[in-house]
């Protein structure tokens, strides 16, 4: 199995963390997003979507992180613990419920904060509009509130007393704005305690390895500025999102 990843990407980190934590064998194929590797002809032959992660298992190619996570969990169900993607109908439905929710809530809201804080200036040539930043931070706060009150409640993990795919997907999204200098855990003791449990369940060394790049993201803008052509390609997207 080949996994095409860039650990600056939160969906890539979820796939990486799950595979490593459970001992699923794979070959790491790095796709440097800042260098534009996903725009190469070679990567285009692998995925017309030109996004990561991508999984290639023999001749079978899969291109969405949640689909990849479920595929790996089910393919290796005989060798990994059931809690990751429970066989029980209701518990599995709870995992699926969170995975469906996060696509239009925590994920986009955390991503907006990260993009506005870390990349807007280098791509657009000016600081992000204050009203856009304030709105993005407020939307993220609302998503975090729902994560705590709806999905986590008083449990140790999202689906009970053991870690699941839902926790892995949640934690990587929360760590994305943290990488841009926004302390989303401030004033949230429940969320802090949950993060520490997730980190321990995954393995602290592995967790730190997966997040090393995003927590040292300050060098990314300088790297991106070396290719003005690719920056120009990103401008229309940022204009649609934020202007």
Tab-separated table of C-alpha atoms in Angstrom:
chain	number	residue	atom	x	y	z
A	1	UNK	CA	0.000	0.000	0.000
A	2	UNK	CA	1.275	3.447	-0.956
A	3	UNK	CA	0.075	6.583	0.822
A	4	UNK	CA	0.677	9.913	-0.903
A	5	UNK	CA	0.824	12.507	1.860
A	6	UNK	CA	1.939	15.932	3.002
A	7	UNK	CA	1.759	16.201	6.776
A	8	UNK	CA	0.949	19.914	6.540
A	9	UNK	CA	-2.474	18.649	5.471
A	10	UNK	CA	-4.790	17.642	8.288
A	11	UNK	CA	-6.532	14.818	6.317
A	12	UNK	CA	-3.088	13.432	5.501
A	13	UNK	CA	-2.165	13.492	9.172
A	14	UNK	CA	-5.285	11.529	10.101
A	15	UNK	CA	-4.432	8.801	7.583
A	16	UNK	CA	-0.772	8.768	8.648
A	17	UNK	CA	-1.574	8.623	12.369
A	18	UNK	CA	-4.122	5.834	12.018
A	19	UNK	CA	-1.891	3.680	9.828
A	20	UNK	CA	1.147	4.150	12.063
A	21	UNK	CA	-0.714	3.728	15.361
A	22	UNK	CA	-2.293	0.451	14.253
A	23	UNK	CA	0.740	-0.964	12.456
A	24	UNK	CA	-0.837	-0.984	8.989
A	25	UNK	CA	2.040	-1.444	6.525
A	26	UNK	CA	2.474	1.303	3.938
A	27	UNK	CA	5.036	3.164	1.891
A	28	UNK	CA	5.123	6.907	2.524
A	29	UNK	CA	5.089	8.899	-0.721
A	30	UNK	CA	5.624	12.570	0.064
A	31	UNK	CA	3.725	15.113	-2.001
A	32	UNK	CA	5.105	18.592	-1.269
A	33	UNK	CA	2.071	20.851	-1.587
A	34	UNK	CA	4.099	24.044	-1.119
A	35	UNK	CA	6.317	23.019	-4.014
A	36	UNK	CA	3.291	22.233	-6.169
A	37	UNK	CA	3.949	18.503	-6.498
A	38	UNK	CA	0.197	17.902	-6.786
A	39	UNK	CA	0.176	19.907	-10.029
A	40	UNK	CA	2.760	17.638	-11.665
A	41	UNK	CA	1.856	15.431	-14.620
A	42	UNK	CA	2.887	12.371	-12.628
A	43	UNK	CA	0.530	13.124	-9.750
A	44	UNK	CA	-2.245	14.038	-12.191
A	45	UNK	CA	-2.108	10.504	-13.574
A	46	UNK	CA	-2.639	9.201	-10.056
A	47	UNK	CA	-5.493	11.553	-9.141
A	48	UNK	CA	-7.361	13.989	-11.350
A	49	UNK	CA	-8.497	15.745	-8.151
A	50	UNK	CA	-4.880	16.817	-7.482
A	51	UNK	CA	-5.412	16.622	-3.734
A	52	UNK	CA	-3.895	14.575	-0.946
A	53	UNK	CA	-4.150	12.089	0.618
A	54	UNK	CA	-4.214	9.408	-2.035
A	55	UNK	CA	-4.016	5.688	-1.325
A	56	UNK	CA	-2.805	3.179	-3.897
A	57	UNK	CA	-3.324	-0.419	-2.858
A	58	UNK	CA	-2.165	-2.539	-5.765
A	59	UNK	CA	-4.161	-1.187	-8.690
A	60	UNK	CA	-6.888	0.256	-6.455
A	61	UNK	CA	-6.723	4.030	-5.929
A	62	UNK	CA	-8.734	5.969	-3.353
A	63	UNK	CA	-8.686	9.745	-3.027
A	64	UNK	CA	-10.733	10.891	-0.012
A	65	UNK	CA	-9.323	10.733	3.521
A	66	UNK	CA	-12.469	9.437	5.254
A	67	UNK	CA	-12.908	6.767	2.588
A	68	UNK	CA	-9.233	5.808	2.985
A	69	UNK	CA	-9.563	5.561	6.768
A	70	UNK	CA	-12.637	3.336	6.520
A	71	UNK	CA	-11.017	1.199	3.819
A	72	UNK	CA	-7.922	0.584	5.940
A	73	UNK	CA	-9.972	-0.100	9.065
A	74	UNK	CA	-12.101	-2.669	7.264
A	75	UNK	CA	-9.266	-4.276	5.299
A	76	UNK	CA	-7.235	-4.812	8.479
A	77	UNK	CA	-10.178	-5.416	10.828
A	78	UNK	CA	-8.798	-8.811	11.851
A	79	UNK	CA	-5.534	-7.320	13.114
A	80	UNK	CA	-6.515	-3.964	14.641
A	81	UNK	CA	-8.618	-3.244	17.708
A	82	UNK	CA	-12.361	-2.935	17.139
A	83	UNK	CA	-12.599	0.469	18.832
A	84	UNK	CA	-11.044	2.284	15.855
A	85	UNK	CA	-14.075	1.583	13.641
A	86	UNK	CA	-16.471	-0.490	15.758
A	87	UNK	CA	-18.339	-3.422	14.267
A	88	UNK	CA	-21.350	-2.692	16.461
A	89	UNK	CA	-24.096	-0.912	14.526
A	90	UNK	CA	-24.702	1.977	16.921
A	91	UNK	CA	-21.057	2.689	17.749
A	92	UNK	CA	-20.062	2.615	14.090
A	93	UNK	CA	-22.956	4.946	13.330
A	94	UNK	CA	-21.594	7.364	15.948
A	95	UNK	CA	-18.192	7.374	14.243
A	96	UNK	CA	-19.854	7.928	10.881
A	97	UNK	CA	-22.021	10.688	12.345
A	98	UNK	CA	-18.971	12.663	13.445
A	99	UNK	CA	-17.097	12.036	10.185
A	100	UNK	CA	-20.088	13.331	8.225
A	101	UNK	CA	-20.532	16.401	10.456
A	102	UNK	CA	-16.952	17.589	10.491
A	103	UNK	CA	-16.749	18.140	6.709
A	104	UNK	CA	-18.960	21.232	6.895
A	105	UNK	CA	-18.144	22.390	10.422
A	106	UNK	CA	-14.848	21.905	12.242
A	107	UNK	CA	-12.813	21.207	9.121
A	108	UNK	CA	-13.667	24.304	7.024
A	109	UNK	CA	-13.760	26.606	10.039
A	110	UNK	CA	-10.357	25.545	11.324
A	111	UNK	CA	-8.937	25.681	7.813
A	112	UNK	CA	-10.170	29.248	7.273
A	113	UNK	CA	-8.436	30.464	10.408
A	114	UNK	CA	-5.212	28.771	9.329
A	115	UNK	CA	-5.330	30.141	5.780
A	116	UNK	CA	-6.160	33.683	6.877
A	117	UNK	CA	-3.522	33.703	9.606
A	118	UNK	CA	-0.681	31.902	7.839
A	119	UNK	CA	-1.065	32.241	4.080
A	120	UNK	CA	-3.321	35.178	3.172
A	121	UNK	CA	-0.561	37.792	3.304
A	122	UNK	CA	1.903	35.861	1.160
A	123	UNK	CA	-0.706	35.035	-1.486
A	124	UNK	CA	-2.701	38.272	-1.564
A	125	UNK	CA	0.047	40.728	-0.607
A	126	UNK	CA	-1.784	42.221	2.376
A	127	UNK	CA	-3.011	41.249	5.825
A	128	UNK	CA	-6.302	39.379	6.018
A	129	UNK	CA	-9.333	41.660	6.511
A	130	UNK	CA	-10.067	41.925	10.239
A	131	UNK	CA	-13.762	41.226	9.783
A	132	UNK	CA	-12.976	38.023	7.890
A	133	UNK	CA	-10.548	36.877	10.566
A	134	UNK	CA	-12.945	37.703	13.396
A	135	UNK	CA	-15.786	35.841	11.661
A	136	UNK	CA	-13.589	32.800	11.001
A	137	UNK	CA	-12.451	32.650	14.635
A	138	UNK	CA	-16.058	32.940	15.833
A	139	UNK	CA	-17.199	30.147	13.492
A	140	UNK	CA	-14.371	27.963	14.781
A	141	UNK	CA	-15.396	28.651	18.386
A	142	UNK	CA	-18.935	27.547	17.574
A	143	UNK	CA	-17.673	24.308	16.020
A	144	UNK	CA	-15.503	23.604	19.058
A	145	UNK	CA	-18.500	24.229	21.311
A	146	UNK	CA	-20.536	21.688	19.322
A	147	UNK	CA	-17.663	19.204	19.433
A	148	UNK	CA	-17.643	19.440	23.223
A	149	UNK	CA	-21.378	19.542	23.845
A	150	UNK	CA	-22.737	17.258	21.110
A	151	UNK	CA	-19.991	14.778	20.299
A	152	UNK	CA	-17.682	14.587	23.324
A	153	UNK	CA	-20.074	15.367	26.181
A	154	UNK	CA	-18.699	13.694	29.343
A	155	UNK	CA	-17.034	10.772	27.595
A	156	UNK	CA	-13.304	10.128	27.409
A	157	UNK	CA	-13.480	9.935	23.612
A	158	UNK	CA	-16.105	10.751	21.006
A	159	UNK	CA	-17.527	7.231	20.913
A	160	UNK	CA	-16.939	6.142	24.491
A	161	UNK	CA	-13.963	5.116	26.580
A	162	UNK	CA	-11.595	4.260	23.712
A	163	UNK	CA	-10.179	6.168	20.772
A	164	UNK	CA	-11.777	5.862	17.326
A	165	UNK	CA	-11.329	7.286	13.842
A	166	UNK	CA	-13.578	10.163	14.912
A	167	UNK	CA	-11.056	11.346	17.508
A	168	UNK	CA	-8.157	11.159	15.066
A	169	UNK	CA	-9.988	13.211	12.459
A	170	UNK	CA	-11.087	15.735	15.079
A	171	UNK	CA	-7.696	16.314	16.666
A	172	UNK	CA	-5.811	16.941	13.414
A	173	UNK	CA	-8.347	19.591	12.397
A	174	UNK	CA	-8.045	21.357	15.756
A	175	UNK	CA	-4.255	21.343	15.552
A	176	UNK	CA	-4.312	23.141	12.183
A	177	UNK	CA	-5.170	26.623	13.534
A	178	UNK	CA	-2.872	25.942	16.499
A	179	UNK	CA	-0.069	25.788	13.949
A	180	UNK	CA	-0.874	29.342	12.875
A	181	UNK	CA	-0.572	30.619	16.444
A	182	UNK	CA	-4.230	30.531	17.491
A	183	UNK	CA	-4.658	28.808	20.859
A	184	UNK	CA	-8.019	27.141	20.348
A	185	UNK	CA	-7.644	25.214	23.620
A	186	UNK	CA	-7.554	28.335	25.800
A	187	UNK	CA	-10.353	28.226	28.362
A	188	UNK	CA	-11.406	24.724	27.288
A	189	UNK	CA	-10.203	22.289	29.985
A	190	UNK	CA	-12.440	19.496	28.675
A	191	UNK	CA	-10.923	19.787	25.221
A	192	UNK	CA	-7.392	19.928	26.630
A	193	UNK	CA	-7.960	16.746	28.642
A	194	UNK	CA	-9.435	15.022	25.571
A	195	UNK	CA	-6.468	16.064	23.412
A	196	UNK	CA	-4.062	14.606	25.968
A	197	UNK	CA	-5.986	11.323	26.015
A	198	UNK	CA	-5.929	11.180	22.207
A	199	UNK	CA	-2.220	11.954	22.183
A	200	UNK	CA	-1.514	9.196	24.707
A	201	UNK	CA	-3.687	6.666	22.837
A	202	UNK	CA	-1.902	7.380	19.564
A	203	UNK	CA	1.519	7.571	21.185
A	204	UNK	CA	3.056	10.903	22.151
A	205	UNK	CA	6.108	10.443	19.936
A	206	UNK	CA	3.948	9.604	16.911
A	207	UNK	CA	1.587	12.517	17.618
A	208	UNK	CA	4.504	14.941	17.791
A	209	UNK	CA	6.047	13.500	14.634
A	210	UNK	CA	2.815	13.969	12.701
A	211	UNK	CA	2.393	17.578	13.864
A	212	UNK	CA	6.004	18.729	13.693
A	213	UNK	CA	5.576	20.376	10.282
A	214	UNK	CA	2.349	22.237	11.087
A	215	UNK	CA	3.720	23.507	14.402
A	216	UNK	CA	6.757	24.873	12.559
A	217	UNK	CA	4.813	26.310	9.651
A	218	UNK	CA	6.427	29.773	9.840
A	219	UNK	CA	8.868	28.819	7.081
A	220	UNK	CA	6.072	27.884	4.657
A	221	UNK	CA	5.336	31.398	3.298
A	222	UNK	CA	8.994	31.970	2.449
A	223	UNK	CA	9.123	28.660	0.619
A	224	UNK	CA	5.969	29.463	-1.338
A	225	UNK	CA	7.314	32.869	-2.379
A	226	UNK	CA	10.061	31.144	-4.334
A	227	UNK	CA	7.503	30.230	-7.001
A	228	UNK	CA	5.442	33.279	-7.946
A	229	UNK	CA	3.660	31.331	-10.676
A	230	UNK	CA	2.052	28.986	-8.169
A	231	UNK	CA	1.114	31.900	-5.925
A	232	UNK	CA	-0.725	33.484	-8.839
A	233	UNK	CA	-2.624	30.227	-9.317
A	234	UNK	CA	-3.837	30.411	-5.708
A	235	UNK	CA	-4.994	34.037	-5.815
A	236	UNK	CA	-8.368	33.384	-7.514
A	237	UNK	CA	-9.219	30.747	-4.904
A	238	UNK	CA	-8.419	33.101	-2.035
A	239	UNK	CA	-10.395	35.876	-3.694
A	240	UNK	CA	-13.448	33.633	-3.946
A	241	UNK	CA	-13.109	32.509	-0.335
A	242	UNK	CA	-12.211	35.709	1.438
A	243	UNK	CA	-12.746	38.858	-0.659
